[in-house]
Coordinates of C-alpha atoms in Angstrom, one line a residue:
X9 CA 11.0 -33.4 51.4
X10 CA 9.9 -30.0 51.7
X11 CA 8.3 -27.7 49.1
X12 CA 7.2 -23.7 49.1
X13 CA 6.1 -21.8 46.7
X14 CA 8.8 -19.4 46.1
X15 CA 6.9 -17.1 43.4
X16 CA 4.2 -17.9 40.5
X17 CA 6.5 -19.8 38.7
X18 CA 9.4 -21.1 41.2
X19 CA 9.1 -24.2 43.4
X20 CA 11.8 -25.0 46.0
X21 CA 11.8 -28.5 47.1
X22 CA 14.6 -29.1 49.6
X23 CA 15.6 -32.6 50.6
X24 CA 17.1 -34.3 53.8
X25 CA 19.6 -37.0 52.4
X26 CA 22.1 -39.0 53.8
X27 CA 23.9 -39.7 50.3
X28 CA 23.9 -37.6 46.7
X29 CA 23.0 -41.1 45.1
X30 CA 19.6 -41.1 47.0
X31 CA 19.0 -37.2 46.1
X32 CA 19.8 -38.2 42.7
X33 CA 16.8 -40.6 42.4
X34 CA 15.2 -38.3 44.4
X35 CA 15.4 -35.6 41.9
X36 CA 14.8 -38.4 38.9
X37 CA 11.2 -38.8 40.4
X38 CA 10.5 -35.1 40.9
X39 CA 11.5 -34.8 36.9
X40 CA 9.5 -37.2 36.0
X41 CA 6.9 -36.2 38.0
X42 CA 6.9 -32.8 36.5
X43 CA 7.1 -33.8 33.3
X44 CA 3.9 -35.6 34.0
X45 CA 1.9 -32.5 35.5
X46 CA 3.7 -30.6 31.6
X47 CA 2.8 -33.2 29.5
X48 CA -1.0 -33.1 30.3
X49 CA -1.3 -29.7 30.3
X50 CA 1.9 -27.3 29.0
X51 CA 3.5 -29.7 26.4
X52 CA 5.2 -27.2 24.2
X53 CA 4.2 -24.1 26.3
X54 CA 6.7 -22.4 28.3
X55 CA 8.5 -24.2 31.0
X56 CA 8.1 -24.2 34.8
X57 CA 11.6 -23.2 36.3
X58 CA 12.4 -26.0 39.3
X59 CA 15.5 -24.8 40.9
X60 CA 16.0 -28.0 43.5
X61 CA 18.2 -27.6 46.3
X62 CA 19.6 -29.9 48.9
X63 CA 20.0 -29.2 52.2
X64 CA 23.7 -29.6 53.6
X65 CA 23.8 -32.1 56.1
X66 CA 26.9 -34.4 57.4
X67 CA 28.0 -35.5 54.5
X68 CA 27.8 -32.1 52.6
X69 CA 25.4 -30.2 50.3
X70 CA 24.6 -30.3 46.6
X71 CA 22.7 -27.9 44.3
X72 CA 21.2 -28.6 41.2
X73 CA 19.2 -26.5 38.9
X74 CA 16.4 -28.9 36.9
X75 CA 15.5 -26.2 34.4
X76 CA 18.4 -27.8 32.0
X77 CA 17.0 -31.4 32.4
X78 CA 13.6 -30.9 32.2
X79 CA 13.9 -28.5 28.7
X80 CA 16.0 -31.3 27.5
X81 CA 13.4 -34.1 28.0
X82 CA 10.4 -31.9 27.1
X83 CA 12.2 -31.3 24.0
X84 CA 12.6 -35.5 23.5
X85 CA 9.3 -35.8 24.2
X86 CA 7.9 -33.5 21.4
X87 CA 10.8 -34.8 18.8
X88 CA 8.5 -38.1 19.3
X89 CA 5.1 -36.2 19.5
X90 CA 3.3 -37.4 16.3
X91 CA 0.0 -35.2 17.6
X92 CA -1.3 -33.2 14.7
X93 CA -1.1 -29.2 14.8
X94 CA -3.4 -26.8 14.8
X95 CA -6.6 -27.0 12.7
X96 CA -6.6 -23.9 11.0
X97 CA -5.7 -22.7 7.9
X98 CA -2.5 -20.6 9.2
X99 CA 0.0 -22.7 7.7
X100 CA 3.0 -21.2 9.6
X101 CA 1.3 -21.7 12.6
X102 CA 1.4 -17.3 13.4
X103 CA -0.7 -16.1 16.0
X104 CA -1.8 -12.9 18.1
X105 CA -1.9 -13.2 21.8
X106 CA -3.7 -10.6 23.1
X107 CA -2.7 -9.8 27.0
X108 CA -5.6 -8.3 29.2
X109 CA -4.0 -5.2 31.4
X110 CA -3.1 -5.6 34.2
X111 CA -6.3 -4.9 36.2
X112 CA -8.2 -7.0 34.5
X113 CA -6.4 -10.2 35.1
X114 CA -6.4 -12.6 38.2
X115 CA -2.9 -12.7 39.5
X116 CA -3.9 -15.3 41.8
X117 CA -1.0 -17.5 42.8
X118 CA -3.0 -20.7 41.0
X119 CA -2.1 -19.2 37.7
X120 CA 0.9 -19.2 36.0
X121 CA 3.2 -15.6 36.2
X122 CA 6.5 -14.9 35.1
X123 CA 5.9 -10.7 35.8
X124 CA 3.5 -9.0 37.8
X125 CA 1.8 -8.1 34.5
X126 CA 1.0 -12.3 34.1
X127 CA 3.6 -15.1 32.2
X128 CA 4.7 -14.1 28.8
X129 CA 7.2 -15.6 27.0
X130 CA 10.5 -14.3 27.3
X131 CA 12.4 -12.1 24.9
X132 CA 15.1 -15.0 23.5
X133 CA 12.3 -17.8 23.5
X134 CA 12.6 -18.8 19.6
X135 CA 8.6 -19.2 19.5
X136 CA 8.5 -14.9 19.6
X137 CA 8.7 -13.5 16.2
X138 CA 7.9 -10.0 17.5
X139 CA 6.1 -7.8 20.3
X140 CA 3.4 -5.4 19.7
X141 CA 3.4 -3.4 22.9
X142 CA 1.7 -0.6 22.1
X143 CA -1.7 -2.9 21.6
X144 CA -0.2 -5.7 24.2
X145 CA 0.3 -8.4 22.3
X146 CA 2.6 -11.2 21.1
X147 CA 3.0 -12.3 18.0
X148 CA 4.2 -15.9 18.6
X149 CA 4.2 -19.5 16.8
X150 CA 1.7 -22.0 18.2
X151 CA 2.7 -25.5 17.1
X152 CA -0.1 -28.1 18.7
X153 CA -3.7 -27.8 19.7
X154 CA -2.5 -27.9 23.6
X155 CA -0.5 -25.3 23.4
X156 CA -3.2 -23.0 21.8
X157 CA -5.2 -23.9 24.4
X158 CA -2.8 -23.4 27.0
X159 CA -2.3 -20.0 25.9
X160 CA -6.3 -19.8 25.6
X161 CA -6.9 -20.6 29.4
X162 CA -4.3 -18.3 31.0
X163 CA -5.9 -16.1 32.9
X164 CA -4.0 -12.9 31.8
X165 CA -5.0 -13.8 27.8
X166 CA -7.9 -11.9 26.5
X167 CA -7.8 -13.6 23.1
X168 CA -5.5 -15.3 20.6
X169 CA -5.8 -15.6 17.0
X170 CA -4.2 -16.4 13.9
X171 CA -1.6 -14.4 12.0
X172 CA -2.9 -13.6 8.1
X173 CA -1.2 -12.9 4.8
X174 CA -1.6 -9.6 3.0
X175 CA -1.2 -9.7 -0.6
X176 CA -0.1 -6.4 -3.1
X177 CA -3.6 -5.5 -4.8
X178 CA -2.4 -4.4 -8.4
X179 CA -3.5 -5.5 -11.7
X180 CA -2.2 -5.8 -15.2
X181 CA 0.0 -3.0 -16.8
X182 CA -1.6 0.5 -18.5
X183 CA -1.6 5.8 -18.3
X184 CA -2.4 8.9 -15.9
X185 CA -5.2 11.1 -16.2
X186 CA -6.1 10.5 -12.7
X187 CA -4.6 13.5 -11.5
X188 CA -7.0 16.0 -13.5
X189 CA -9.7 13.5 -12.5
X190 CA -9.8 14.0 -8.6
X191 CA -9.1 17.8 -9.0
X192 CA -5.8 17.7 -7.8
X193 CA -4.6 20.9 -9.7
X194 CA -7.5 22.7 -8.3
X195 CA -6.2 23.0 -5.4
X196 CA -2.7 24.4 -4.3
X197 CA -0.2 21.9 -2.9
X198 CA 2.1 25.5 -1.2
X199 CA 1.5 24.0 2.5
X200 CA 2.0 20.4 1.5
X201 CA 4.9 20.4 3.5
X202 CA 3.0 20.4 6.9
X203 CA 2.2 17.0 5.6
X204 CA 3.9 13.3 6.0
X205 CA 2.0 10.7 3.7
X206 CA 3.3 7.1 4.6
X207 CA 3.8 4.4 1.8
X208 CA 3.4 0.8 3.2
X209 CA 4.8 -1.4 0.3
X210 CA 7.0 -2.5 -1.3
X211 CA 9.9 0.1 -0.8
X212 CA 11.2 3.5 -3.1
X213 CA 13.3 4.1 -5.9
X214 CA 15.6 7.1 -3.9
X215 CA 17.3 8.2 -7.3
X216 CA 14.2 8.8 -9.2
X217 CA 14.2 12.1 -10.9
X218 CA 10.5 12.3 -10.8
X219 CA 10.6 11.9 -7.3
X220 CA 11.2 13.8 -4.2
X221 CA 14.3 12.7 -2.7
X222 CA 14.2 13.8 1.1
X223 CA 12.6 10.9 2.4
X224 CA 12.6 9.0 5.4
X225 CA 12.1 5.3 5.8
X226 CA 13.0 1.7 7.4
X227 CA 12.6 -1.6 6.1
X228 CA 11.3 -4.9 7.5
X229 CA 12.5 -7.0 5.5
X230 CA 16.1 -8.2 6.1
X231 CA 19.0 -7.4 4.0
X232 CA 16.7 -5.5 1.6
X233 CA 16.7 -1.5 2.0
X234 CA 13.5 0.8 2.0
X235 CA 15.3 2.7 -0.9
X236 CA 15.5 -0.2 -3.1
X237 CA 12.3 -1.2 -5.1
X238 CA 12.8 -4.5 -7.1
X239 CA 9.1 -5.1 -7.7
X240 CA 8.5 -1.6 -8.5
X241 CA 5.0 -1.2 -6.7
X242 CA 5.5 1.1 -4.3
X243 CA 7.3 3.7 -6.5
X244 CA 4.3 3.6 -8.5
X245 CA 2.1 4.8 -5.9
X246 CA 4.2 7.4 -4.5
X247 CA 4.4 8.7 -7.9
X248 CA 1.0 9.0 -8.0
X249 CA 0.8 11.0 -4.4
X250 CA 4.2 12.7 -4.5
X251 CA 5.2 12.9 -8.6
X252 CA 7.6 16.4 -9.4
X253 CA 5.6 18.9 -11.9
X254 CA 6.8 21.4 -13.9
X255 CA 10.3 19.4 -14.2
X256 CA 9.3 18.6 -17.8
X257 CA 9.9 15.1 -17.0
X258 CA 7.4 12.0 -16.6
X259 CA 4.1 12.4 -14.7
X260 CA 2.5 14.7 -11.7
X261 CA 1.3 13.7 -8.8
X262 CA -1.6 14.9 -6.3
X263 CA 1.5 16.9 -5.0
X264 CA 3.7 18.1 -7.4
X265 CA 6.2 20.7 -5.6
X266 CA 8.4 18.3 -4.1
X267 CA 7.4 19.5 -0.7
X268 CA 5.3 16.7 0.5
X269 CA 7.0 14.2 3.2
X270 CA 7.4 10.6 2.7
X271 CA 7.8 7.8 5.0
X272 CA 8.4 5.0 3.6
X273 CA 7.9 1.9 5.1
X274 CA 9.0 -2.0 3.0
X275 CA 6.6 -4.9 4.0
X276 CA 7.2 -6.7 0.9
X277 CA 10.0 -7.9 -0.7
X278 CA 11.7 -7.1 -4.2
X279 CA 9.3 -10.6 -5.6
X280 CA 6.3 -8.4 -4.2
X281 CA 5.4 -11.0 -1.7
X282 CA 3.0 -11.6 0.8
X283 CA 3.4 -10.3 4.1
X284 CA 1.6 -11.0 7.8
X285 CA -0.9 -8.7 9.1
X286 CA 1.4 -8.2 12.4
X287 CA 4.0 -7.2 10.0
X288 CA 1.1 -4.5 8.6
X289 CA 0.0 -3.6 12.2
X290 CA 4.3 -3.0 13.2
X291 CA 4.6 -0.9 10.2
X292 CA 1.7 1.6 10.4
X293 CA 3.1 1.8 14.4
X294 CA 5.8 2.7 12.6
X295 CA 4.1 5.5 10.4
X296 CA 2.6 6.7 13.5
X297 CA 6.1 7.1 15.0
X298 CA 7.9 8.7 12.0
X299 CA 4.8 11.7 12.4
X300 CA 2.7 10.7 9.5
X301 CA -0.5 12.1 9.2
X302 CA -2.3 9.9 6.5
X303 CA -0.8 6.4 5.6
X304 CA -1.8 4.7 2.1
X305 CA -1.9 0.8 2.5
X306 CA -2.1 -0.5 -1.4
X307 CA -2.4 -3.9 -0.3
X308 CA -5.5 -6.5 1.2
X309 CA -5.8 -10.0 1.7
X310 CA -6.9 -12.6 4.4
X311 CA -9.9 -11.7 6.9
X312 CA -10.9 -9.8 10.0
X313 CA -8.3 -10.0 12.7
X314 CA -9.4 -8.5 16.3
X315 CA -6.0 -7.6 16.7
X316 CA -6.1 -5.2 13.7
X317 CA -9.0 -3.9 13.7
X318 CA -8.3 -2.5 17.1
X319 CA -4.6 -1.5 16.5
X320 CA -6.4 0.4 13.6
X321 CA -9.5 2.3 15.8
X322 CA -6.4 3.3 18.4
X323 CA -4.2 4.7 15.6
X324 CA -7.6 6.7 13.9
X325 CA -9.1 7.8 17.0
X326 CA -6.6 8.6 19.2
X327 CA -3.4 9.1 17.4
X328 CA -5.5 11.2 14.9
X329 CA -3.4 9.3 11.4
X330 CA -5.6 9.1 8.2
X331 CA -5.9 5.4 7.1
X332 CA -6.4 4.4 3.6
X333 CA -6.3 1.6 1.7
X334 CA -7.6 -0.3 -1.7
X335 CA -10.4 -2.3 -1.4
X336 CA -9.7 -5.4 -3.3
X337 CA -9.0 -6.5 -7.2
X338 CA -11.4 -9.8 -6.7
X339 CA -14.4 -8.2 -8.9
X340 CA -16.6 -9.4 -5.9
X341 CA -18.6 -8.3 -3.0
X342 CA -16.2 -9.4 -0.7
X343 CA -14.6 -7.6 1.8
X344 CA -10.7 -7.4 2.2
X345 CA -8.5 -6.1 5.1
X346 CA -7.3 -3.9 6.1
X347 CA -9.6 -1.8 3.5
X348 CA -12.6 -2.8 5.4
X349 CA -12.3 -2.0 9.1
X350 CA -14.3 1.4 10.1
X351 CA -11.3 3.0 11.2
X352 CA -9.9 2.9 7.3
X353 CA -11.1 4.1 4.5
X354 CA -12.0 2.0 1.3
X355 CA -11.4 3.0 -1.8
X356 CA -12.4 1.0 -4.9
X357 CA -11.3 1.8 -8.8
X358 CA -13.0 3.8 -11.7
X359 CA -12.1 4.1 -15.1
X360 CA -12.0 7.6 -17.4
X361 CA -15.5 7.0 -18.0
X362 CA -16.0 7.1 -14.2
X363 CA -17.8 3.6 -14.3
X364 CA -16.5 0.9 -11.4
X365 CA -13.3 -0.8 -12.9
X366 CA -14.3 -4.9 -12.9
X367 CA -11.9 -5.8 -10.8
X368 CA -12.8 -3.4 -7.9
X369 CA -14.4 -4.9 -4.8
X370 CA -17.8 -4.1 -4.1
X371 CA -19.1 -4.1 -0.5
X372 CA -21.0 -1.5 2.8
X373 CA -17.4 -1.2 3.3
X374 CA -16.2 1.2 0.1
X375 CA -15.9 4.8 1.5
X376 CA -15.0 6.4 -1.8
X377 CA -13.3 5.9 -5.1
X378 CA -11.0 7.1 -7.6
X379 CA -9.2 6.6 -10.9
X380 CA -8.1 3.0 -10.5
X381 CA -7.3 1.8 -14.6
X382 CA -4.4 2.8 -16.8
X383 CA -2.7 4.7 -14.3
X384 CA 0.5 5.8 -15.2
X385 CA 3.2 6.6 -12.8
X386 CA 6.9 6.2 -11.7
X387 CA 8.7 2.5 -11.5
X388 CA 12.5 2.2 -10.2
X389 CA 15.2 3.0 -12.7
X390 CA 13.7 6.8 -14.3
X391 CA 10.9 5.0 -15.9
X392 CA 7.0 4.8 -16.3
X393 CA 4.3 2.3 -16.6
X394 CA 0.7 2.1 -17.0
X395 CA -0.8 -0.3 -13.9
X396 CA -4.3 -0.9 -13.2
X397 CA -5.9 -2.1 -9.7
X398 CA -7.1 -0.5 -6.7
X399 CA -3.4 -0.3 -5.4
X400 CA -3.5 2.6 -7.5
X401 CA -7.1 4.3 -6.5
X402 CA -5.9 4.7 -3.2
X403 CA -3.0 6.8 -3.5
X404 CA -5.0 9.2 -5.3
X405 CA -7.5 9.3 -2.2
X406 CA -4.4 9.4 0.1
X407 CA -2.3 11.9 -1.6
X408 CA -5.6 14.0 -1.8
X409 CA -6.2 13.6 1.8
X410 CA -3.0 15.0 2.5
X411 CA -3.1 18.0 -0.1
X412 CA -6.7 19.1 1.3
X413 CA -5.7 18.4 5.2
X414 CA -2.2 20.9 4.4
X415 CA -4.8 24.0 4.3
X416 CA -6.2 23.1 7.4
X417 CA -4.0 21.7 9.8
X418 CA -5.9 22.2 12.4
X419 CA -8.9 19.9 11.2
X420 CA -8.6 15.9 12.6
X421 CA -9.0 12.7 10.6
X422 CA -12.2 12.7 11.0
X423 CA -12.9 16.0 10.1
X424 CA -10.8 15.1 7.0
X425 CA -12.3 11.9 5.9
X426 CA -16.0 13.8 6.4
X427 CA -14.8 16.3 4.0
X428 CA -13.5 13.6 1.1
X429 CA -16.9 11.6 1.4
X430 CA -19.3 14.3 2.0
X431 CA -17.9 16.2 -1.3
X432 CA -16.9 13.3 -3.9
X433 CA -18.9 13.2 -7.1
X434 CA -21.8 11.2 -6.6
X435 CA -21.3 8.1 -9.0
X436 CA -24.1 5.0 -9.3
X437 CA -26.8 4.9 -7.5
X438 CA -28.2 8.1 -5.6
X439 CA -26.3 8.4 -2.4
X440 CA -23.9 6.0 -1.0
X441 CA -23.5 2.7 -2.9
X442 CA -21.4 -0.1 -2.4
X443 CA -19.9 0.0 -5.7
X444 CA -18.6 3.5 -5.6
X445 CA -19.1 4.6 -1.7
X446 CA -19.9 7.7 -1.5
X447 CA -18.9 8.6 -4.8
X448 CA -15.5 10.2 -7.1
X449 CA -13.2 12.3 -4.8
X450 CA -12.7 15.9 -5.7
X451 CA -10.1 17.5 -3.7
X452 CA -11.5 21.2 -4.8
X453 CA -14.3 20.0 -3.7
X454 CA -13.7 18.9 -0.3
X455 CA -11.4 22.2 -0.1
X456 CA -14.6 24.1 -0.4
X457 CA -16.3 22.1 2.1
X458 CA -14.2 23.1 5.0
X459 CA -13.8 26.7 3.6
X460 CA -17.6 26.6 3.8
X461 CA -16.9 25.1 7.5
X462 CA -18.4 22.2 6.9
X463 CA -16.3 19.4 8.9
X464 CA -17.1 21.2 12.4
X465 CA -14.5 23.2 14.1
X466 CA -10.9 23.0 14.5
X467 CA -9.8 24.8 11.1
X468 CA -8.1 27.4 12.3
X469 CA -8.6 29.1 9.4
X470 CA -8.1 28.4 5.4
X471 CA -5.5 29.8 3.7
X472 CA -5.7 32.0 0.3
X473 CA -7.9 30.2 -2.8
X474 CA -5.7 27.4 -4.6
X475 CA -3.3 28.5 -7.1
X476 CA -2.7 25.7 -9.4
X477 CA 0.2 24.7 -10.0
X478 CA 1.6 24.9 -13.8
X479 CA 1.2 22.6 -16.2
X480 CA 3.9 20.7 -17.5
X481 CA 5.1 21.2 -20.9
X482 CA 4.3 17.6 -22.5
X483 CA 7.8 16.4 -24.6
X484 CA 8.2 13.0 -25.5
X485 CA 10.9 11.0 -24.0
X486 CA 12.7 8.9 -25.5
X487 CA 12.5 10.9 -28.6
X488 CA 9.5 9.7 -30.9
X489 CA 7.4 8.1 -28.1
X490 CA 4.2 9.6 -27.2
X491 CA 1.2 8.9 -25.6

């Protein structure tokens, strides 16, 4: 027998054979023998590919490809495994694998490849729930402790790790006054249309006549569309960023000409369910892609994942998108992601009395806050409802963001965010706090603050002083209810 490596993850073993029957056990004992070498070191992991050839001779030549046989008894084998999987507490068994580039890993012939860019799994491979390829990385299901380490020691691999949940962060039900809170009407929302605010949630009531209806969106979760909205959620808080005014009909929002553009983008189901972080980290790629400048995640759970954190610095720092999202309903000093990575800002609840609402999480990591209690905005079907939770703070700081940023388009994210936390109301203690940040935000405020130039450069110059927008006439609808 004679055997050459034909790449990093081909063997050719040709044999000399006076009879098929005696290549046949041949070929057993190589199976077996490989199934050996896989079941102390790639048992569940991606199979070598052993395409076995024998050499014509006298009494003619037979190929047979192995890759077949050798799936078929691996798969036996595991059928019968009765090892336990992975100690962690990622019950569906979701994880991150984070591929070095190229340059940085050894390509030697000793490791295993399947592309000059080092082994992957392939694109049909059932274990592959979705690709990340702007960060270089593979979401995947890990079944056994083996195979997490087998994925741990390739040399290409800068890091795996598990897959979290991400939970809707909204309280009980309650009314707006939010919008005259933050100085919304202050400022003028004429340019909002240079703007594209991204809602990660739970989808968009299309037909709402509070609501603007030239919208773009997509959906990840099958057979449900982005323009449905059974939970109601996420129409809530793109009423709050986006409401119509002066339409004599339901509530304004931080933007209230009808001007603004949405993306919208459906992580959760209609039953509000949770969702993955890899799920969050496809959809804000998605924001990125759709041109949004400032995306509003009303949503937290699990803990810090590498993986996001640095999908999250790329998409601040170099893409230049505003990230914001709520910072927890717990009532604790913990900290919840996404809210609390540096590259997002944190925005915890107040009520009218501008006190921090009880539910709203408390940690280094709040940036700013804003009305989080009885806020009352659009649900699917015409209607309105009072919610409370820091699901609804942070559109107020996002939809801000946006009307502030549409007067100076020239500004960056950072220029932007310095101008929300350097002018909000200073609430608490004196300075920054961790139960209010850096205090109330006040879009006039933070107008002024880059009028003044404050921010650095990059303005381009302001437009004309705000004009606010009219005020609604109030009518009561249905006839007899008011607030």
């Amino acid at each position: 027998m004679k055997a050459k490596l034909l790449s990093s993850h081909i063997i050719s073993l040709t044999f000399q054979s006076k009879s098929s029957k005696s290549a046949a056990n041949t070929i057993q004992y190589v199976l077996h023998t490989s199934l050996l070498t896989l079941k102390m070191k790639f048992i569940n992991a991606p199979l070598l590919l052993f395409a076995i050839i024998l050499k014509p001779n006298n009494y003619g030549g037979v190929v047979v490809n192995a890759q077949k046989m050798i799936r078929e008894k691996i798969s036996n084998h595991n059928q019968n495994d009765n090892r336990r999987t992975t100690t962690t507490t990622n019950h569906d068994n979701r994880f991150f694998v984070k591929f070095k580039k190229p340059d940085e890993s050894n390509n030697s012939t000793s490791t295993l490849m399947a592309s000059p860019t080092g082994y992957r799994l392939q694109k049909d491979d059932p274990r592959l729930i979705m690709e990340l390829p702007d960060d270089d990385i593979e979401v995947m299901t890990i079944e056994t402790e083996d195979e997490l380490r087998f994925w741990e020691n390739l040399d290409n691999v800068e890091y795996v790790e598990a897959d979290s949940k991400i939970y809707l962060q909204q309280g009980g039900e309650s009314t707006p006054w939010g919008i005259n809170k933050v100085k919304a009407l202050g400022v003028s929302d004429a340019n909002v249309y240079n703007q594209k605010v991204c809602i990660i949630d739970t989808g968009y009531d299309v037909n709402h006549p509070d609501l603007p209806s030239s919208v773009t969106g997509t959906s990840q979760i099958s057979g449900e569309s982005w323009k449905e909205d059974g939970y109601g959620h996420g129409t809530h808080v793109a009423g709050t960023i986006a409401a119509i005014g002066g339409n004599n009909k339901g509530v304004v929002g931080v933007n209230r000409n009808g001007q603004l553009k949405l993306h919208i983008v459906k992580v959760f189901n209609n039953n509000g369910d949770w969702t993955y972080t890899s799920d969050l980290i496809k959809a804000v790629e998605s924001c990125v892609t759709a041109g949004s400048t400032v995306v509003n995640m009303s949503l937290g759970g699990g803990g810090f994942v590498r993986a996001e954190k640095e999908a999250y610095d790329r998409v601040y720092n170099q893409k230049g998108v505003l990230l914001v999202a709520s910072s927890g309903n717990n009532g604790s000093s913990a900290r919840s992601f996404p809210a609390s990575y540096p590259a997002v800002i944190s925005v915890g609840a107040v009520g009218s009395t501008n006190r921090r609402a009880s539910f709203s999480q408390y940690n280094d990591q709040v940036d700013i806050c804003a009305p989080g209690v009885a806020v009352r905005s659009t649900i699917p079907g015409g209607r309105y409802r009072k919610l409370d939770g820091t699901s609804m703070s942070s559109p107020h700081v996002a939809g801000v963001a946006a009307l502030v940023w549409s007067h100076f388009p020239n500004k960056n994210a950072a220029e932007i965010r310095q101008a929300l936390e350097s002018s909000a109301r200073d609430l608490g203690t004196v300075g920054r706090d961790n139960e209010y940040g850096h205090g109330l935000v006040q879009a006039d405020l933070a107008y002024n603050y880059l009028l003044s130039g404050g921010g650095g450069g990059g303005g381009g110059g302001p437009n004309p002083a705000p004009v606010p927008a009219p005020t609604p006439k109030c009518i009561d609808s249905p006839l007899g209810w008011h607030d």
